[in-house]
PDB file of C-alpha atoms in Angstrom:
ATOM      1  CA  SER A   1    -122.240 -42.889 -82.972  1.00  0.00           C
ATOM      2  CA  VAL A   2    -119.249 -40.682 -83.768  1.00  0.00           C
ATOM      3  CA  LYS A   3    -115.707 -41.883 -83.068  1.00  0.00           C
ATOM      4  CA  LEU A   4    -113.616 -38.964 -81.805  1.00  0.00           C
ATOM      5  CA  GLY A   5    -110.924 -39.162 -79.140  1.00  0.00           C
ATOM      6  CA  SER A   6    -110.823 -36.318 -76.640  1.00  0.00           C
ATOM      7  CA  GLN A   7    -109.283 -35.395 -73.303  1.00  0.00           C
ATOM      8  CA  THR A   8    -111.758 -32.575 -72.600  1.00  0.00           C
ATOM      9  CA  THR A   9    -115.338 -32.785 -71.380  1.00  0.00           C
ATOM     10  CA  PRO A  10    -117.805 -32.054 -74.215  1.00  0.00           C
ATOM     11  CA  LEU A  11    -120.225 -29.129 -73.812  1.00  0.00           C
ATOM     12  CA  ILE A  12    -123.880 -29.010 -74.837  1.00  0.00           C
ATOM     13  CA  SER A  13    -125.789 -25.873 -75.818  1.00  0.00           C
ATOM     14  CA  GLY A  14    -129.215 -26.133 -77.423  1.00  0.00           C
ATOM     15  CA  ASN A  15    -129.040 -28.856 -80.061  1.00  0.00           C
ATOM     16  CA  ALA A  16    -125.235 -28.701 -80.367  1.00  0.00           C
ATOM     17  CA  LEU A  17    -122.495 -30.707 -78.684  1.00  0.00           C
ATOM     18  CA  PHE A  18    -118.996 -29.168 -78.755  1.00  0.00           C
ATOM     19  CA  LEU A  19    -115.934 -31.412 -78.537  1.00  0.00           C
ATOM     20  CA  LEU A  20    -112.195 -30.769 -78.871  1.00  0.00           C
ATOM     21  CA  ASP A  21    -110.545 -33.877 -80.330  1.00  0.00           C
ATOM     22  CA  ASN A  22    -106.989 -35.135 -79.786  1.00  0.00           C
ATOM     23  CA  GLN A  23    -105.802 -33.436 -83.012  1.00  0.00           C
ATOM     24  CA  ASN A  24    -106.848 -29.948 -81.743  1.00  0.00           C
ATOM     25  CA  THR A  25    -109.960 -29.802 -83.933  1.00  0.00           C
ATOM     26  CA  ILE A  26    -113.125 -28.446 -82.353  1.00  0.00           C
ATOM     27  CA  HIS A  27    -116.334 -30.091 -83.581  1.00  0.00           C
ATOM     28  CA  ALA A  28    -119.901 -28.794 -83.348  1.00  0.00           C
ATOM     29  CA  LEU A  29    -122.162 -31.826 -83.639  1.00  0.00           C
ATOM     30  CA  ASN A  30    -125.919 -32.278 -83.648  1.00  0.00           C
ATOM     31  CA  LYS A  31    -126.494 -33.861 -80.234  1.00  0.00           C
ATOM     32  CA  SER A  32    -129.420 -35.949 -81.556  1.00  0.00           C
ATOM     33  CA  ASN A  33    -127.854 -37.558 -84.622  1.00  0.00           C
ATOM     34  CA  GLY A  34    -124.108 -36.777 -84.497  1.00  0.00           C
ATOM     35  CA  LYS A  35    -124.067 -34.908 -87.819  1.00  0.00           C
ATOM     36  CA  GLN A  36    -121.460 -32.177 -87.950  1.00  0.00           C
ATOM     37  CA  PHE A  37    -122.524 -28.514 -88.038  1.00  0.00           C
ATOM     38  CA  TRP A  38    -118.917 -27.315 -88.415  1.00  0.00           C
ATOM     39  CA  GLN A  39    -115.340 -28.084 -87.394  1.00  0.00           C
ATOM     40  CA  ARG A  40    -112.271 -25.892 -86.917  1.00  0.00           C
ATOM     41  CA  ASN A  41    -108.622 -26.864 -86.497  1.00  0.00           C
ATOM     42  CA  LEU A  42    -107.203 -24.765 -83.644  1.00  0.00           C
ATOM     43  CA  PRO A  43    -103.679 -23.325 -83.406  1.00  0.00           C
ATOM     44  CA  LEU A  44    -103.216 -24.509 -79.827  1.00  0.00           C
ATOM     45  CA  ILE A  45    -100.188 -24.304 -77.630  1.00  0.00           C
ATOM     46  CA  LYS A  46     -99.695 -27.639 -75.904  1.00  0.00           C
ATOM     47  CA  GLY A  47    -101.164 -28.107 -72.464  1.00  0.00           C
ATOM     48  CA  LYS A  48    -104.246 -29.126 -70.548  1.00  0.00           C
ATOM     49  CA  THR A  49    -107.292 -27.729 -72.331  1.00  0.00           C
ATOM     50  CA  SER A  50    -110.776 -26.888 -71.070  1.00  0.00           C
ATOM     51  CA  LEU A  51    -113.900 -25.474 -72.727  1.00  0.00           C
ATOM     52  CA  ALA A  52    -116.566 -22.986 -71.635  1.00  0.00           C
ATOM     53  CA  LEU A  53    -119.692 -21.504 -73.241  1.00  0.00           C
ATOM     54  CA  ILE A  54    -120.863 -17.930 -72.634  1.00  0.00           C
ATOM     55  CA  ASN A  55    -122.918 -15.443 -74.659  1.00  0.00           C
ATOM     56  CA  ASN A  56    -122.889 -17.604 -77.836  1.00  0.00           C
ATOM     57  CA  LYS A  57    -119.110 -17.888 -77.611  1.00  0.00           C
ATOM     58  CA  LEU A  58    -117.083 -21.062 -77.224  1.00  0.00           C
ATOM     59  CA  VAL A  59    -114.001 -20.345 -75.124  1.00  0.00           C
ATOM     60  CA  VAL A  60    -111.004 -22.699 -75.259  1.00  0.00           C
ATOM     61  CA  PHE A  61    -108.514 -22.340 -72.404  1.00  0.00           C
ATOM     62  CA  VAL A  62    -104.927 -23.556 -72.446  1.00  0.00           C
ATOM     63  CA  LYS A  63    -102.409 -22.628 -69.776  1.00  0.00           C
ATOM     64  CA  ASP A  64    -100.839 -19.842 -71.917  1.00  0.00           C
ATOM     65  CA  GLN A  65    -103.614 -19.214 -74.459  1.00  0.00           C
ATOM     66  CA  THR A  66    -107.318 -18.382 -74.817  1.00  0.00           C
ATOM     67  CA  ILE A  67    -109.263 -18.857 -78.068  1.00  0.00           C
ATOM     68  CA  ILE A  68    -112.793 -17.482 -78.523  1.00  0.00           C
ATOM     69  CA  LEU A  69    -115.010 -18.882 -81.293  1.00  0.00           C
ATOM     70  CA  ASP A  70    -118.505 -18.100 -82.556  1.00  0.00           C
ATOM     71  CA  VAL A  71    -120.707 -21.114 -81.638  1.00  0.00           C
ATOM     72  CA  ASN A  72    -122.763 -20.861 -84.848  1.00  0.00           C
ATOM     73  CA  THR A  73    -119.920 -20.735 -87.385  1.00  0.00           C
ATOM     74  CA  GLY A  74    -116.752 -21.880 -85.590  1.00  0.00           C
ATOM     75  CA  LYS A  75    -114.988 -18.686 -86.693  1.00  0.00           C
ATOM     76  CA  ILE A  76    -112.071 -17.780 -84.427  1.00  0.00           C
ATOM     77  CA  GLU A  77    -112.810 -14.299 -83.083  1.00  0.00           C
ATOM     78  CA  LYS A  78    -109.841 -13.947 -80.711  1.00  0.00           C
ATOM     79  CA  ASN A  79    -106.663 -15.921 -80.107  1.00  0.00           C
ATOM     80  CA  THR A  80    -104.718 -14.500 -77.188  1.00  0.00           C
ATOM     81  CA  VAL A  81    -101.379 -15.797 -75.943  1.00  0.00           C
ATOM     82  CA  SER A  82    -100.840 -14.665 -72.372  1.00  0.00           C
ATOM     83  CA  GLU A  83     -98.823 -15.109 -69.232  1.00  0.00           C
ATOM     84  CA  THR A  84     -99.101 -18.546 -67.693  1.00  0.00           C
ATOM     85  CA  LYS A  85    -102.443 -18.901 -65.924  1.00  0.00           C
ATOM     86  CA  ALA A  86    -102.474 -20.323 -62.416  1.00  0.00           C
ATOM     87  CA  ASN A  87    -106.022 -21.568 -62.951  1.00  0.00           C
ATOM     88  CA  GLN A  88    -108.924 -21.409 -65.399  1.00  0.00           C
ATOM     89  CA  PRO A  89    -110.064 -17.800 -65.966  1.00  0.00           C
ATOM     90  CA  THR A  90    -113.180 -16.376 -64.371  1.00  0.00           C
ATOM     91  CA  ILE A  91    -115.719 -15.362 -66.999  1.00  0.00           C
ATOM     92  CA  THR A  92    -117.925 -12.312 -66.370  1.00  0.00           C
ATOM     93  CA  GLN A  93    -120.119 -10.110 -68.563  1.00  0.00           C
ATOM     94  CA  ASN A  94    -117.170  -7.691 -68.715  1.00  0.00           C
ATOM     95  CA  GLY A  95    -114.643 -10.274 -69.853  1.00  0.00           C
ATOM     96  CA  LEU A  96    -112.044 -12.770 -68.698  1.00  0.00           C
ATOM     97  CA  TYR A  97    -109.969 -12.445 -65.539  1.00  0.00           C
ATOM     98  CA  TYR A  98    -107.251 -14.822 -64.372  1.00  0.00           C
ATOM     99  CA  LEU A  99    -104.424 -15.141 -61.899  1.00  0.00           C
ATOM    100  CA  THR A 100    -100.939 -15.764 -63.217  1.00  0.00           C
ATOM    101  CA  GLU A 101     -98.479 -18.166 -61.636  1.00  0.00           C
ATOM    102  CA  ASN A 102     -96.592 -15.153 -60.191  1.00  0.00           C
ATOM    103  CA  GLY A 103     -99.768 -13.841 -58.469  1.00  0.00           C
ATOM    104  CA  SER A 104    -100.834 -11.028 -60.843  1.00  0.00           C
ATOM    105  CA  LEU A 105    -104.523 -10.529 -61.622  1.00  0.00           C
ATOM    106  CA  ILE A 106    -104.949 -10.042 -65.394  1.00  0.00           C
ATOM    107  CA  TYR A 107    -107.959  -8.732 -67.334  1.00  0.00           C
ATOM    108  CA  GLN A 108    -107.813 -10.438 -70.708  1.00  0.00           C
ATOM    109  CA  GLY A 109    -110.638  -8.598 -72.447  1.00  0.00           C
ATOM    110  CA  SER A 110    -114.283  -8.900 -73.321  1.00  0.00           C
ATOM    111  CA  LEU A 111    -115.932 -11.747 -75.181  1.00  0.00           C
ATOM    112  CA  GLU A 112    -117.401  -9.366 -77.748  1.00  0.00           C
TER     113      GLU A 112
END
């Protein structure tokens, strides 16, 4: 048992469980025993946060920000502040696309 408060849904990939706690720290935990693989404090802008996994990347979405981390190390690979998203971005092999609140379609870049 691990006591961590969170307002996001945890994600599972392989033997790892990823969780963003209430202090903006992302945790990679062993899903079988709860031991921590790594943790990373994130420089998040306030707002509703959601998580996604794609191509060994952990993507953290906030209304005005997207952070991409390596799932194995927790290293932040990209931290992009953007126009206000109208919804969660669409993730494709080519990158991230989202609509802004003013109706523009934005390509935010690849996950590589």
